[in-house]
Amino acid sequence: MKGEFEHFMKKEIHEQPESVVQTMMGRVVKDMEGAASRVFLGGMINFVSTIRRSRRIVLCGCGTSYNSAIAVRQLMEELTELPVTLELASDVLDRRCPFFRDDTCVFISQSGETADTLKAMQYAKDRGALCVGIVNTVGSAISRSTDCGVHINAGAEIGVASTKAYTCQIVAMVLLSLSLSEDSMSLHSRRKRIMSSLLELPNAIRKALLLDAQMRELAKELKDENSLLLLGRGYNYATALEGALKVKEVALLHSEGILAGEMKHGPLALVDEVLPLIIVATMDDSYKKQESAVQQLRARGGRLILIVSEEDDEIAKTAGDKATIVRVPTVEDCLQSVVNIVPLQLLSYHLTVLRGHNVDQPRNLAKSVTVE
Ligand code: UD1
Ligand code: M6R
């Protein structure tokens, strides 16, 4: 089952160029010239107009599935022009969150069996909200009991650390956002750019996977650290959170992902010559702000590791000679998080192996959390 790979996690990381194709299969419709012209989600056609009339969209999940919601929130708001809010499933139940009949609640889950997410879904359903599933496992409880949804078709994910499900969840929700905005003339060119970038995504992931050797070397440098700090913003806030979750979950190394905009509100006090700082600074609307964060961190002697766009010659200079630079291929801004997470998945894998921990079955964790 693992084929040439020693661990399922590594296999699943390397499957991502194919798994995102499976998510898009039959759903990104091409014109005669082979260009992507529209999105077709069979499970959503009868529900698009209801969702468009919603008062808001709520994205809900746990762990990595919640992080995928953070990654698509900005695009979903842009394309649907609806407020999009985020909820951790356990918190929905703790707070008895106000959900209404005119809400669309989207429940994201790889397994489709996570107790908190399932219960939050039942709670939303009881309040009359339209419940949509973004689920990997066909026939799972969440897939069966939502009103409609999209199977991400990532294939079985065995490693406890979610990798390919994360990137496929993002792609599925980008497709959902595109299908919800099909009638908008003003978004026509943006939608076209996203659709053509979707077709380039498998190759971009393939290129990012070539960073494996660099990530193994970086893992050798970081394996004895006590802590890592990851900083991202905009589309890549999710990358910082998800990268940190991967490192802590499998490498059993404390790591924290923060919104770079919050840096000066506390985390900056941690910065010294010892703590490794991983900064996601690919070229998008947040780039200038990330460049200035890099300047400030460098001025405080911070130990910098940057994830940057392959064509960017600027930011490496700003970071200085001592910084480690990781170059990733560029795709449309709203899809960049799919590419940027790949080196961090590889880093967490190599850290785990070098630290001698169980890659596929981290201690104390289960693949599917079926109790509250
Ligand atoms: C479906 C078929 C797929 C086939 C394609 C051909 C299934 C599972 N999928 O894919 O094999 O190739 O038609 O047109 O038979 N749903 C939920 N909640 C969820 C996920 C999905 O209610 O969390 C519902 C959908 O609304 C839909 C059904 O399950 O009614 C199947 O969803 P999905 O597999 O995403 O639909 P298609 O892509 O059309
Ligand atoms: O199956 P689900 O997507 O509902 O699972 C949610 C979380 O338990 C899961 O993503 C968890 O955080 C992963 N182990 C992270 O890699």
XYZ file of N, CA and C in Angstrom, residues 27 109-113 134-145 150-156:
75
model
N -15.143 18.457 -13.019
C -15.734 19.639 -12.381
C -15.232 20.944 -12.981
N -14.625 18.040 6.576
C -14.083 16.902 7.330
C -13.492 15.868 6.378
N -12.283 15.454 6.643
C -11.680 14.387 5.845
C -12.447 13.096 6.079
N -12.565 12.709 7.344
C -13.174 11.409 7.670
C -14.689 11.419 7.503
N -15.280 12.585 7.730
C -16.742 12.671 7.734
C -17.342 12.070 8.992
N -16.501 11.736 9.970
C -16.979 11.070 11.189
C -16.594 11.826 12.458
N -18.123 19.249 2.930
C -16.901 19.155 2.102
C -16.151 17.977 2.723
N -16.309 16.813 2.148
C -15.949 15.574 2.835
C -15.144 14.674 1.900
N -14.182 13.960 2.486
C -13.422 13.013 1.652
C -14.100 11.644 1.570
N -14.670 11.198 2.687
C -15.131 9.808 2.750
C -16.597 9.676 2.327
N -16.781 9.082 1.156
C -18.136 8.861 0.637
C -18.857 7.881 1.578
N -20.098 8.203 1.894
C -20.871 7.306 2.760
C -20.664 7.558 4.246
N -19.797 8.509 4.593
C -19.548 8.828 6.011
C -20.761 9.565 6.586
N -20.770 9.689 7.918
C -21.936 10.287 8.578
C -22.204 11.718 8.083
N -21.145 12.519 7.962
C -21.366 13.921 7.550
C -21.806 13.984 6.083
N -21.198 13.135 5.266
C -21.589 13.109 3.856
C -23.066 12.726 3.712
N -23.507 11.764 4.522
C -24.897 11.283 4.394
C -25.900 12.272 4.958
N -25.505 12.978 6.035
C -26.547 13.747 6.710
C -26.575 15.240 6.353
N -19.819 18.427 -1.514
C -18.810 18.105 -2.515
C -17.869 17.069 -1.902
N -17.759 15.924 -2.527
C -16.723 14.967 -2.112
C -15.408 15.432 -2.706
N -14.374 15.478 -1.863
C -13.105 16.036 -2.375
C -12.325 15.009 -3.195
N -12.689 13.739 -3.066
C -12.088 12.675 -3.891
C -10.559 12.624 -3.811
N -10.018 12.862 -2.613
C -8.555 12.840 -2.442
C -8.007 11.420 -2.383
N -8.867 10.433 -2.256
C -8.412 9.055 -2.032
C -8.171 8.844 -0.548
N -8.055 7.575 -0.147
C -7.918 7.269 1.291
C -6.691 7.961 1.871
